[in-house]
Amino acid sequence: MIREYRTIQEIVSPLMMVKMVENVTYDELVEVELPDGGIRRGKVLEVNGDTAVVQLFESAAGINLAQSKVRFLGHPLQLGVSGDMLGRVFNGMGHPIDGGPEILAEEYRDINGLPMNPAARDYPNEFIQTGVSTIDGLNTLVRGQKLPIFSGSGLPHAQLAAQIARQARVLGDDAGNFAVVFAAIGITYEESEYFVQEFKRTGAIDRTVLFTNLANDPAVERISTPRMALTAAEYLAFEKGMHVLVILTDITNYAEALREVSAAKKEVPGRRGFPGYLYTDLATMYERAGRQLGKPGSITMIPILTMPEDDKTHPIPDLTGYITEGQIILSRALYRQGINPPVDVLPSLSRLKDKGIGQGKTREDHANTMNQLFAAYSTGKDNKELMSILGEAALTPTDLLYAKFADEFERRYVNQGYEVNRTIEETLDLGWELLSILPKAELKRIKPEYIDKYLPKKEG
Amino acid sequence: MGKVVKVSGPLVVATGLSDANMSDVVRVGPQRLIGEILTMNGDAASIQVYEETSGLGPGAEVVTTGYPMSVELGPGMIENIYDGIQRPLEEIMKKVGGNNLPRGVEVPPIDPEKLWEFTPVAKVGDKVEGGDVIGTVPETPVVLHKIMVPPYLKGTLKNVTPAGSYNVKTVVAVLTKEDGTDVEITMSQRWPVRVGRPYKRKYPPVRPLSTGQRIVDTCFPVAKGGTAAIPGPFGSGKTVMQHAVAKWSDVDIVIYIGCGERGNEMTDVLREFPELIDPRTGESLMKRTVLIANTSDMPVAAREASIYTGITIAEYFRDMGYDVAVIADSTSRWAEALREMSGRLEEMPGEEGYPAYLASRLAQFYERAGSVSCLGSDDRRGSLTAVGAVSPPGGDLSEPVSQGTMRIVKVFWALDAQLAYKRHFPAINWLNSHSLYLDSLKPWFDENLGPEFMQNRERAMSLLQSESSLNEIVQLVGKDSLSPNDQLTLESARMVREDFLQQNSFVDVDSYSSYDRQAQLLAMILDYDKLCRAAIAKGAPTMELFGIPARERIGRAKSVPVEQYQQEYADIRVQMEREIDEVVEKAGDTL
């Protein structure tokens, strides 16, 4: 039953109040028909007696209080999904903008999805080789993981994300079952175009679904864009059995749109003006990644966010870090030194790595060398700092070797560029080569038998 | 029957509920969503709905059940995984035939059909009171479930069912109260989650809870019946720490509450625990565990309830005379749920938007822990230990949840992101953490591990303290300008950190360390320090003392297999003493 009203009482963008409504339900989809026939959409945020508060997804410009018609559609915002979505480009509200025909939906799905039963989850433990040493070797990505990239303005997160999307593969797996769902959330045309060109260059575009809400599109639309993308991803992964990589960029724009709506609703603000439910809201998106028992597909998610002022304690990266399973942090200092991709190894983390590495997955020595590399790099960096205060003379010979190790590690292990695709063996062997700079007695975190087997023998 | 007038997210206002009581559970709308009454005003009630309210509008019916939010307690809870309002998630999966959680699903918390082997221990004619055991049921190989008379009941047993297989709804005893009325007792009972279950009296906790984690057990022990908090920024290892405590604690029952956290973490517990063997019982760890999972994508109101659901189940097992640990990850998410509901109720906010009653709610939760003498005439002792993770935004401990928690809990394991970056795990900062149970546990330590244990702990802590002040000097003038004794302090402190405090929870041998082993390992490291100090006084050069081959063996001592460690530690000591003597002799020769 569709009901039409001409009783808009008040509009304070993006909120609209409609009076004298009947049988309106919470979260229902709303269409506003403008006098010129244009359509705006929104959803019911609150219904109190015969008054409904509607949040518009699009700009409120042009809505006339007396002449616009409001229709309540009786269902929440839905996305028509289909296997034909691959290779298509949509706007932030799920309409095709590539000039092609509308999608013939196989099914309509509520874009908010349903929470996944924790008992029905399958633990992610399949190693994904991204070809990037700092990820494969030290912060291993596994299928079904959500691993964000914490970046800053002006840092090359787009290149890194494109490199991962291009190179990522599961060893011994057929590549045909792979799809990318890309959501541009409030980013610029150029950045979005960079991804499109990258996908075209590598031929991945046919296996990609793009949702784009650019910087000049209405901010409130951004709240739906990632959910549209995730609904498509869920369909492809859990109905069509595909392995889907979801890239969401930029979550900071999303959170700011959420703050805008929250402020309009006059809610009590939390830290930095963001609503108190930012955590829950982000979680309902991020948690849609994963694997399910008895389903062949998976959703692996790489959200990208720019940390305001490179501050990791800002609510957006902070809350993201509490939900996601680790983070890849980019460092401005490394980027300035010309090290690419500038992954800041020490604070980066992959929580699921331990289940995805080792014998039968990567190699038996992986866990040990990983810990040793981390510890050695950390010590090396400390020593370099000490050296810059006290001079080289204040360090013992071993300390100096550590400092040298830290330099070499950055120069060779981290700095691999965006075109080099290293296998996991190459990454591990490079790690051993670097560890051979240090005295053997310092390799406390590695089992002696692995040292005998893998440490390159010094000549002479 | 009431009618909905307003819907705003999980908050629903309904009128016509004058017959309902405060805090009653209600069913809302055609989908019979579960809700709880938060406030009453005339015949209008504000209801917190535990499920997504999408599609609900004014005019929908609201029915009260007449009961407050309760849990069902009885055999069949162990090994189960529940959501925040005690709905069994695996049963839901079977019932809906899908991997998602739709709304309005009704599944009984305890399987009403399953048969249990009941053995009566009470006889007809016995005078019994609340808490007295009527019979027992072997729920799992390690948990003997005691069927108790519900609290506040008193009378004479008129009938007791003979041993046999029954389901939880079977009447196993009939009790005649003093006023002559009969009460039927089944194997399950209900209890409101927001009310603590009664006990006779509380005692100060005097036994340590052994977690097998060296930094916890030796440096900052928690007592059985005590409270502890693990605050830390993301990535510092809170969850790994919580899992370690859940795995290795020497308690009878573990209740693990995943409150607003990651779904995959619960999956991890669910898949890993059945395969892990409890070193004390030889059975799978799952055989003593109840999981409550209300992950961050599940409805926020049920998250608020999950903590109470968990602790009420824990109290029930405590009442049987067991040692129970409740592990809540994370209380910050619970507080956020509280904040969200408070905001929707348009309450006046306190600090950072949290309601003004945040601190008192936190205190109420932790106060339900304790070492108690249980109800019943046999004077059983039980304990309930509560361990809560706190996730302070940006790692900033000045925020309200951390502050509210720190005021109440007695043990504080401060996780440190800097240590985590260095891959020092568990990343508990030894300078910022504390335990207020040291004094009350001292008699136990002295009796079971000898008086030198506490002395060694003191020495280790003071070495670490000196290290931190010496490091400031090193930053300015370099290591070489330190006196040999100070250099030794740095070296010994490093050994305490690397060879004792660091513990790898992913290596089988190292993931659990018994109290005896911890005491011996620490004593060995401190003996090295003592011997070296004596050697330095005799003029032995520090570099040679630091380079003796026994050092490497000490470094690997924590990964020696369990059966061999006593022999190995004794061997290392002999080697260490001999080598230090040699260094001293050599130094004597050159002088």
Short mmCIF file of N, CA and C in Angstrom, two decimals, chain A residues 24-27 45-49 76 114-124 139 144 146 150 268 270-271 276-277 279-280 283-284 287 292-293 295 312-313 317-319 321-325 327 345-349 351-352 354-355 371 374-375 378 382 386 389-390 394 443-446 448, chain B residues 5-9 52-58 81 89-90 92-93 99-102 232-235 238 260-264 266-268 270-272 293 295-300 303 333 336 339-340 349 352-353 391-395 421-423 474-478 494 498-499 502 504 506 556:
data_model
loop_
_atom_site.label_atom_id
_atom_site.label_comp_id
_atom_site.label_asym_id
_atom_site.label_seq_id
_atom_site.Cartn_x
_atom_site.Cartn_y
_atom_site.Cartn_z
N VAL A 24 2.81 4.70 9.18
CA VAL A 24 4.21 4.79 8.76
C VAL A 24 5.04 3.98 9.74
N THR A 25 6.04 3.28 9.22
CA THR A 25 6.88 2.49 10.12
C THR A 25 8.31 2.98 10.08
N TYR A 26 9.03 2.64 11.14
CA TYR A 26 10.43 3.05 11.29
C TYR A 26 11.29 2.45 10.16
N ASP A 27 12.23 3.26 9.66
CA ASP A 27 13.21 2.79 8.69
C ASP A 27 12.64 2.60 7.27
N LEU A 45 13.27 8.18 10.12
CA LEU A 45 14.20 8.10 11.24
C LEU A 45 13.46 7.92 12.55
N GLU A 46 12.28 8.52 12.62
CA GLU A 46 11.52 8.45 13.86
C GLU A 46 10.06 8.65 13.50
N VAL A 47 9.17 7.89 14.11
CA VAL A 47 7.78 8.21 13.95
C VAL A 47 7.18 8.34 15.33
N ASN A 48 6.47 9.45 15.49
CA ASN A 48 5.91 9.77 16.80
C ASN A 48 4.46 10.15 16.59
N GLY A 49 3.54 9.25 16.91
CA GLY A 49 2.13 9.51 16.65
C GLY A 49 1.90 9.69 15.15
N PRO A 76 12.25 -0.90 3.60
CA PRO A 76 13.48 -0.12 3.72
C PRO A 76 14.18 0.03 2.36
N LEU A 114 21.53 -8.24 7.34
CA LEU A 114 21.16 -8.81 8.63
C LEU A 114 22.45 -9.20 9.33
N PRO A 115 22.50 -9.06 10.67
CA PRO A 115 23.73 -9.47 11.35
C PRO A 115 24.04 -10.95 11.10
N MET A 116 25.32 -11.25 10.98
CA MET A 116 25.73 -12.63 10.74
C MET A 116 25.75 -13.36 12.08
N ASN A 117 25.19 -14.53 12.11
CA ASN A 117 25.20 -15.34 13.33
C ASN A 117 26.65 -15.74 13.64
N PRO A 118 27.18 -15.36 14.81
CA PRO A 118 28.58 -15.68 15.09
C PRO A 118 28.85 -17.18 15.03
N ALA A 119 27.84 -17.97 15.33
CA ALA A 119 28.04 -19.42 15.28
C ALA A 119 28.12 -19.92 13.84
N ALA A 120 27.70 -19.08 12.88
CA ALA A 120 27.71 -19.52 11.49
C ALA A 120 28.93 -19.02 10.75
N ARG A 121 29.78 -18.28 11.45
CA ARG A 121 30.98 -17.79 10.78
C ARG A 121 32.02 -18.91 10.67
N ASP A 122 32.79 -18.81 9.62
CA ASP A 122 33.89 -19.74 9.46
C ASP A 122 35.16 -18.92 9.67
N TYR A 123 36.09 -19.47 10.42
CA TYR A 123 37.25 -18.66 10.78
C TYR A 123 38.15 -18.44 9.56
N PRO A 124 38.51 -17.17 9.27
CA PRO A 124 39.36 -16.92 8.10
C PRO A 124 40.77 -17.42 8.34
N ASN A 139 52.33 -8.68 7.98
CA ASN A 139 50.95 -8.41 8.38
C ASN A 139 50.02 -9.16 7.44
N GLY A 144 38.55 -13.25 3.99
CA GLY A 144 37.48 -13.00 4.94
C GLY A 144 37.87 -11.99 6.01
N LYS A 146 39.02 -8.19 7.46
CA LYS A 146 38.85 -6.77 7.17
C LYS A 146 40.10 -6.06 7.65
N PHE A 150 45.27 2.76 7.02
CA PHE A 150 45.22 4.07 7.67
C PHE A 150 46.21 4.96 6.95
N VAL A 268 23.20 14.30 21.08
CA VAL A 268 24.32 14.64 21.95
C VAL A 268 25.60 14.15 21.28
N GLY A 270 29.45 12.93 20.62
CA GLY A 270 30.53 12.28 21.36
C GLY A 270 31.83 13.00 21.05
N ARG A 271 32.92 12.22 20.98
CA ARG A 271 34.21 12.85 20.74
C ARG A 271 34.26 13.53 19.37
N GLY A 276 27.66 9.30 19.21
CA GLY A 276 28.09 8.25 20.13
C GLY A 276 27.99 6.86 19.53
N TYR A 277 27.11 6.71 18.50
CA TYR A 277 26.94 5.38 17.91
C TYR A 277 27.84 5.15 16.71
N TYR A 279 30.76 3.90 16.56
CA TYR A 279 31.33 2.56 16.64
C TYR A 279 30.35 1.53 16.09
N THR A 280 29.13 1.56 16.62
CA THR A 280 28.13 0.57 16.20
C THR A 280 27.84 0.70 14.72
N ALA A 283 30.65 -0.67 12.75
CA ALA A 283 30.71 -2.12 12.93
C ALA A 283 29.68 -2.83 12.06
N THR A 284 28.51 -2.23 11.90
CA THR A 284 27.50 -2.92 11.09
C THR A 284 27.95 -2.99 9.62
N GLU A 287 31.57 -5.54 9.87
CA GLU A 287 31.33 -6.93 10.25
C GLU A 287 30.66 -7.75 9.13
N GLN A 292 31.33 -17.77 5.72
CA GLN A 292 30.24 -18.46 6.41
C GLN A 292 30.39 -19.96 6.22
N LEU A 293 29.96 -20.68 7.24
CA LEU A 293 30.00 -22.14 7.18
C LEU A 293 29.16 -22.62 6.00
N LYS A 295 29.40 -22.13 2.91
CA LYS A 295 29.31 -21.30 1.72
C LYS A 295 30.72 -21.17 1.13
N LYS A 312 46.33 8.92 14.88
CA LYS A 312 45.72 7.59 14.98
C LYS A 312 44.66 7.53 16.06
N THR A 313 44.69 8.49 16.99
CA THR A 313 43.72 8.45 18.08
C THR A 313 42.45 9.23 17.74
N PRO A 317 39.87 6.60 12.82
CA PRO A 317 40.80 5.45 12.84
C PRO A 317 40.71 4.66 14.13
N ASP A 318 40.48 5.34 15.23
CA ASP A 318 40.47 4.65 16.52
C ASP A 318 39.35 3.60 16.57
N LEU A 319 38.14 4.02 16.23
CA LEU A 319 37.02 3.07 16.30
C LEU A 319 37.16 2.01 15.22
N GLY A 321 39.95 0.79 14.14
CA GLY A 321 40.95 -0.15 14.64
C GLY A 321 40.38 -1.12 15.67
N TYR A 322 39.39 -0.67 16.43
CA TYR A 322 38.78 -1.55 17.41
C TYR A 322 37.87 -2.60 16.77
N ILE A 323 37.43 -2.35 15.54
CA ILE A 323 36.51 -3.31 14.91
C ILE A 323 37.24 -4.21 13.93
N THR A 324 38.14 -3.62 13.15
CA THR A 324 38.78 -4.39 12.09
C THR A 324 39.83 -5.33 12.67
N GLU A 325 40.29 -6.23 11.83
CA GLU A 325 41.25 -7.22 12.31
C GLU A 325 42.66 -6.79 11.94
N GLN A 327 45.47 -3.35 11.01
CA GLN A 327 45.51 -2.15 10.20
C GLN A 327 46.88 -2.04 9.53
N VAL A 345 55.79 -0.36 9.45
CA VAL A 345 55.66 -1.76 9.83
C VAL A 345 55.28 -1.96 11.30
N LEU A 346 55.92 -1.20 12.19
CA LEU A 346 55.75 -1.50 13.62
C LEU A 346 54.32 -1.34 14.12
N PRO A 347 53.66 -0.21 13.88
CA PRO A 347 52.28 -0.13 14.38
C PRO A 347 51.26 -0.85 13.50
N SER A 348 51.66 -1.33 12.34
CA SER A 348 50.72 -2.09 11.51
C SER A 348 50.54 -3.47 12.12
N LEU A 349 49.43 -4.09 11.81
CA LEU A 349 49.12 -5.36 12.47
C LEU A 349 48.07 -6.10 11.67
N ARG A 351 45.61 -9.15 12.74
CA ARG A 351 45.26 -10.02 13.86
C ARG A 351 45.07 -11.47 13.46
N LEU A 352 44.78 -11.69 12.20
CA LEU A 352 44.44 -13.06 11.80
C LEU A 352 45.63 -13.78 11.21
N ASP A 354 48.23 -15.23 12.40
CA ASP A 354 48.76 -16.46 12.99
C ASP A 354 48.06 -17.71 12.48
N LYS A 355 46.80 -17.56 12.08
CA LYS A 355 46.08 -18.74 11.61
C LYS A 355 46.30 -18.96 10.11
N ASN A 371 58.48 -12.54 13.75
CA ASN A 371 58.71 -11.94 15.05
C ASN A 371 60.11 -11.38 15.17
N PHE A 374 60.38 -8.07 13.24
CA PHE A 374 59.74 -6.99 13.99
C PHE A 374 60.65 -6.51 15.12
N ALA A 375 61.11 -7.48 15.92
CA ALA A 375 61.91 -7.12 17.09
C ALA A 375 63.20 -6.44 16.67
N SER A 378 62.57 -2.92 15.36
CA SER A 378 62.26 -2.02 16.46
C SER A 378 63.53 -1.62 17.21
N ASP A 382 65.39 2.14 17.43
CA ASP A 382 65.77 2.77 18.70
C ASP A 382 67.25 3.17 18.67
N LEU A 386 69.18 6.75 19.09
CA LEU A 386 70.24 6.98 20.07
C LEU A 386 71.49 7.53 19.39
N ILE A 389 71.48 11.12 18.71
CA ILE A 389 71.68 11.99 19.88
C ILE A 389 73.13 11.94 20.35
N LEU A 390 73.66 10.70 20.47
CA LEU A 390 74.96 10.54 21.10
C LEU A 390 76.10 10.32 20.12
N ALA A 394 78.88 6.01 20.69
CA ALA A 394 78.22 5.57 21.90
C ALA A 394 77.61 4.19 21.76
N LEU A 443 69.50 -13.99 17.16
CA LEU A 443 68.25 -14.50 16.57
C LEU A 443 67.54 -15.41 17.57
N LYS A 444 67.15 -14.82 18.71
CA LYS A 444 66.59 -15.61 19.81
C LYS A 444 65.18 -16.11 19.52
N ARG A 445 64.49 -15.43 18.64
CA ARG A 445 63.09 -15.79 18.43
C ARG A 445 62.89 -16.86 17.37
N ILE A 446 64.01 -17.32 16.82
CA ILE A 446 63.90 -18.33 15.77
C ILE A 446 64.41 -19.66 16.29
N PRO A 448 66.40 -22.99 16.50
CA PRO A 448 67.73 -23.27 15.95
C PRO A 448 67.67 -24.05 14.63
N VAL B 5 3.22 4.18 20.11
CA VAL B 5 2.96 5.52 19.61
C VAL B 5 4.20 6.16 18.98
N LYS B 6 5.38 5.68 19.36
CA LYS B 6 6.58 6.31 18.83
C LYS B 6 7.67 5.26 18.63
N VAL B 7 8.40 5.38 17.52
CA VAL B 7 9.53 4.48 17.29
C VAL B 7 10.73 5.33 16.92
N SER B 8 11.81 5.16 17.65
CA SER B 8 13.06 5.85 17.32
C SER B 8 14.18 4.86 17.54
N GLY B 9 14.59 4.18 16.48
CA GLY B 9 15.63 3.16 16.63
C GLY B 9 15.18 2.10 17.61
N GLU B 52 16.22 -5.35 15.96
CA GLU B 52 16.08 -4.26 15.00
C GLU B 52 14.59 -3.90 14.84
N THR B 53 14.26 -2.59 14.92
CA THR B 53 12.85 -2.19 14.91
C THR B 53 12.38 -1.75 13.53
N SER B 54 13.18 -1.97 12.53
CA SER B 54 12.80 -1.59 11.16
C SER B 54 11.42 -2.19 10.83
N GLY B 55 10.52 -1.36 10.28
CA GLY B 55 9.21 -1.87 9.90
C GLY B 55 8.17 -1.77 10.99
N LEU B 56 8.54 -1.23 12.14
CA LEU B 56 7.59 -1.09 13.25
C LEU B 56 7.03 0.32 13.23
N GLY B 57 5.74 0.45 13.46
CA GLY B 57 5.15 1.79 13.43
C GLY B 57 4.08 1.95 14.48
N PRO B 58 3.54 3.17 14.63
CA PRO B 58 2.49 3.41 15.60
C PRO B 58 1.30 2.50 15.34
N ILE B 81 26.52 -21.51 22.94
CA ILE B 81 26.83 -20.12 22.61
C ILE B 81 25.51 -19.38 22.50
N LEU B 89 22.56 -19.57 19.78
CA LEU B 89 22.82 -19.20 18.39
C LEU B 89 22.86 -20.38 17.45
N GLU B 90 23.36 -21.52 17.94
CA GLU B 90 23.42 -22.67 17.05
C GLU B 90 22.03 -23.21 16.76
N ILE B 92 19.35 -21.34 16.71
CA ILE B 92 18.73 -20.39 15.78
C ILE B 92 19.13 -20.72 14.35
N MET B 93 20.41 -21.06 14.19
CA MET B 93 20.91 -21.40 12.87
C MET B 93 20.13 -22.57 12.28
N ASN B 99 22.49 -18.36 7.70
CA ASN B 99 23.63 -17.92 8.47
C ASN B 99 23.45 -16.53 9.07
N ASN B 100 22.28 -15.92 8.86
CA ASN B 100 22.05 -14.60 9.42
C ASN B 100 21.08 -14.69 10.58
N LEU B 101 20.91 -13.58 11.25
CA LEU B 101 20.03 -13.56 12.41
C LEU B 101 18.77 -12.76 12.08
N PRO B 102 17.70 -13.40 11.69
CA PRO B 102 16.46 -12.66 11.46
C PRO B 102 15.82 -12.31 12.80
N GLY B 232 43.38 -1.00 27.25
CA GLY B 232 44.46 -0.87 26.29
C GLY B 232 43.94 -0.41 24.95
N PRO B 233 44.76 0.32 24.19
CA PRO B 233 44.36 0.75 22.86
C PRO B 233 44.24 -0.45 21.93
N PHE B 234 43.68 -0.26 20.75
CA PHE B 234 43.53 -1.41 19.86
C PHE B 234 44.90 -1.90 19.40
N GLY B 235 44.96 -3.20 19.19
CA GLY B 235 46.22 -3.77 18.72
C GLY B 235 47.21 -4.05 19.82
N LYS B 238 44.57 -7.05 23.89
CA LYS B 238 43.53 -7.26 24.90
C LYS B 238 42.85 -8.61 24.71
N GLY B 260 29.79 -6.70 21.97
CA GLY B 260 30.05 -5.66 20.98
C GLY B 260 31.42 -5.76 20.35
N GLU B 261 31.95 -6.97 20.25
CA GLU B 261 33.26 -7.12 19.63
C GLU B 261 33.14 -7.85 18.29
N ARG B 262 34.28 -8.26 17.77
CA ARG B 262 34.30 -8.85 16.43
C ARG B 262 33.68 -10.25 16.40
N GLY B 263 32.97 -10.50 15.31
CA GLY B 263 32.38 -11.82 15.13
C GLY B 263 33.43 -12.90 15.02
N ASN B 264 34.52 -12.59 14.30
CA ASN B 264 35.54 -13.62 14.09
C ASN B 264 36.22 -14.04 15.38
N MET B 266 34.72 -14.45 18.27
CA MET B 266 33.87 -15.47 18.88
C MET B 266 34.02 -16.78 18.12
N THR B 267 34.12 -16.68 16.80
CA THR B 267 34.33 -17.89 16.00
C THR B 267 35.62 -18.57 16.41
N ASP B 268 36.63 -17.76 16.65
CA ASP B 268 37.93 -18.28 17.07
C ASP B 268 37.77 -19.11 18.35
N LEU B 270 35.03 -20.36 19.54
CA LEU B 270 34.13 -21.47 19.26
C LEU B 270 34.82 -22.62 18.55
N ARG B 271 35.77 -22.29 17.68
CA ARG B 271 36.46 -23.36 16.94
C ARG B 271 37.68 -23.87 17.69
N GLU B 272 38.31 -22.99 18.50
CA GLU B 272 39.58 -23.38 19.11
C GLU B 272 39.38 -24.10 20.44
N ALA B 293 27.66 -14.28 23.00
CA ALA B 293 28.19 -13.49 21.89
C ALA B 293 27.16 -12.49 21.44
N THR B 295 27.88 -9.70 19.10
CA THR B 295 28.92 -9.02 18.34
C THR B 295 28.46 -7.61 17.96
N SER B 296 29.39 -6.83 17.44
CA SER B 296 29.13 -5.40 17.25
C SER B 296 28.05 -5.14 16.20
N ASP B 297 27.78 -6.11 15.32
CA ASP B 297 26.74 -5.86 14.33
C ASP B 297 25.37 -6.33 14.81
N MET B 298 25.33 -6.96 15.99
CA MET B 298 24.05 -7.40 16.51
C MET B 298 23.39 -6.24 17.27
N PRO B 299 22.08 -6.31 17.53
CA PRO B 299 21.38 -5.15 18.09
C PRO B 299 22.00 -4.63 19.38
N VAL B 300 22.07 -3.30 19.44
CA VAL B 300 22.84 -2.66 20.49
C VAL B 300 22.19 -2.84 21.87
N ARG B 303 23.17 -5.90 23.58
CA ARG B 303 24.55 -5.81 24.05
C ARG B 303 24.56 -5.34 25.50
N ARG B 333 32.15 -1.30 25.18
CA ARG B 333 31.06 -1.42 24.20
C ARG B 333 29.72 -1.50 24.93
N GLU B 336 28.88 1.97 25.82
CA GLU B 336 28.39 2.70 24.65
C GLU B 336 26.93 2.38 24.37
N ARG B 339 25.01 4.37 26.68
CA ARG B 339 24.98 5.76 26.24
C ARG B 339 23.96 5.96 25.13
N GLU B 340 23.91 5.01 24.22
CA GLU B 340 22.99 5.16 23.11
C GLU B 340 21.54 5.15 23.60
N PRO B 349 22.90 14.21 29.75
CA PRO B 349 24.15 13.45 29.69
C PRO B 349 25.16 13.89 30.73
N GLU B 352 31.16 13.09 28.43
CA GLU B 352 31.27 12.53 27.08
C GLU B 352 29.97 11.88 26.61
N GLY B 353 28.86 12.39 27.08
CA GLY B 353 27.57 11.86 26.62
C GLY B 353 27.13 10.60 27.35
N SER B 391 38.16 -0.64 26.40
CA SER B 391 38.76 -0.15 25.16
C SER B 391 38.69 1.37 25.14
N PRO B 392 39.64 2.03 25.79
CA PRO B 392 39.57 3.49 25.85
C PRO B 392 39.84 4.10 24.48
N PRO B 393 39.03 5.08 24.07
CA PRO B 393 39.27 5.71 22.78
C PRO B 393 40.65 6.33 22.74
N GLY B 394 41.39 6.01 21.71
CA GLY B 394 42.73 6.57 21.57
C GLY B 394 43.69 6.14 22.66
N GLY B 395 43.32 5.10 23.43
CA GLY B 395 44.19 4.65 24.50
C GLY B 395 44.27 5.64 25.66
N TYR B 421 54.19 -2.88 19.76
CA TYR B 421 54.95 -2.62 18.52
C TYR B 421 56.28 -3.35 18.54
N LYS B 422 56.84 -3.48 19.77
CA LYS B 422 58.13 -4.18 19.89
C LYS B 422 57.91 -5.67 19.95
N ARG B 423 56.69 -6.11 19.81
CA ARG B 423 56.32 -7.52 19.89
C ARG B 423 56.71 -8.10 21.25
N VAL B 474 71.01 6.74 30.32
CA VAL B 474 71.64 6.21 29.12
C VAL B 474 71.32 7.08 27.92
N GLN B 475 70.08 7.56 27.85
CA GLN B 475 69.66 8.44 26.76
C GLN B 475 70.56 9.66 26.68
N LEU B 476 71.07 10.10 27.84
CA LEU B 476 71.86 11.33 27.86
C LEU B 476 73.35 11.07 27.66
N VAL B 477 73.86 10.04 28.35
CA VAL B 477 75.32 9.90 28.36
C VAL B 477 75.83 8.59 27.76
N GLY B 478 74.94 7.69 27.37
CA GLY B 478 75.41 6.44 26.80
C GLY B 478 75.64 5.38 27.86
N ARG B 494 66.78 -6.64 31.61
CA ARG B 494 66.47 -7.11 30.27
C ARG B 494 66.12 -8.59 30.29
N GLU B 498 62.79 -10.12 28.90
CA GLU B 498 62.76 -10.99 27.71
C GLU B 498 62.61 -12.46 28.06
N ASP B 499 63.27 -12.86 29.14
CA ASP B 499 63.30 -14.30 29.42
C ASP B 499 62.20 -14.72 30.40
N GLN B 502 58.09 -11.91 28.85
CA GLN B 502 57.59 -12.23 27.51
C GLN B 502 57.10 -13.65 27.46
N ASN B 504 54.83 -16.36 24.81
CA ASN B 504 54.20 -16.49 23.50
C ASN B 504 52.98 -17.40 23.59
N PHE B 506 51.14 -18.37 21.37
CA PHE B 506 50.93 -19.22 20.20
C PHE B 506 51.89 -20.40 20.18
N ARG B 556 66.44 -19.64 26.56
CA ARG B 556 65.55 -20.63 25.95
C ARG B 556 64.81 -21.46 27.01
#
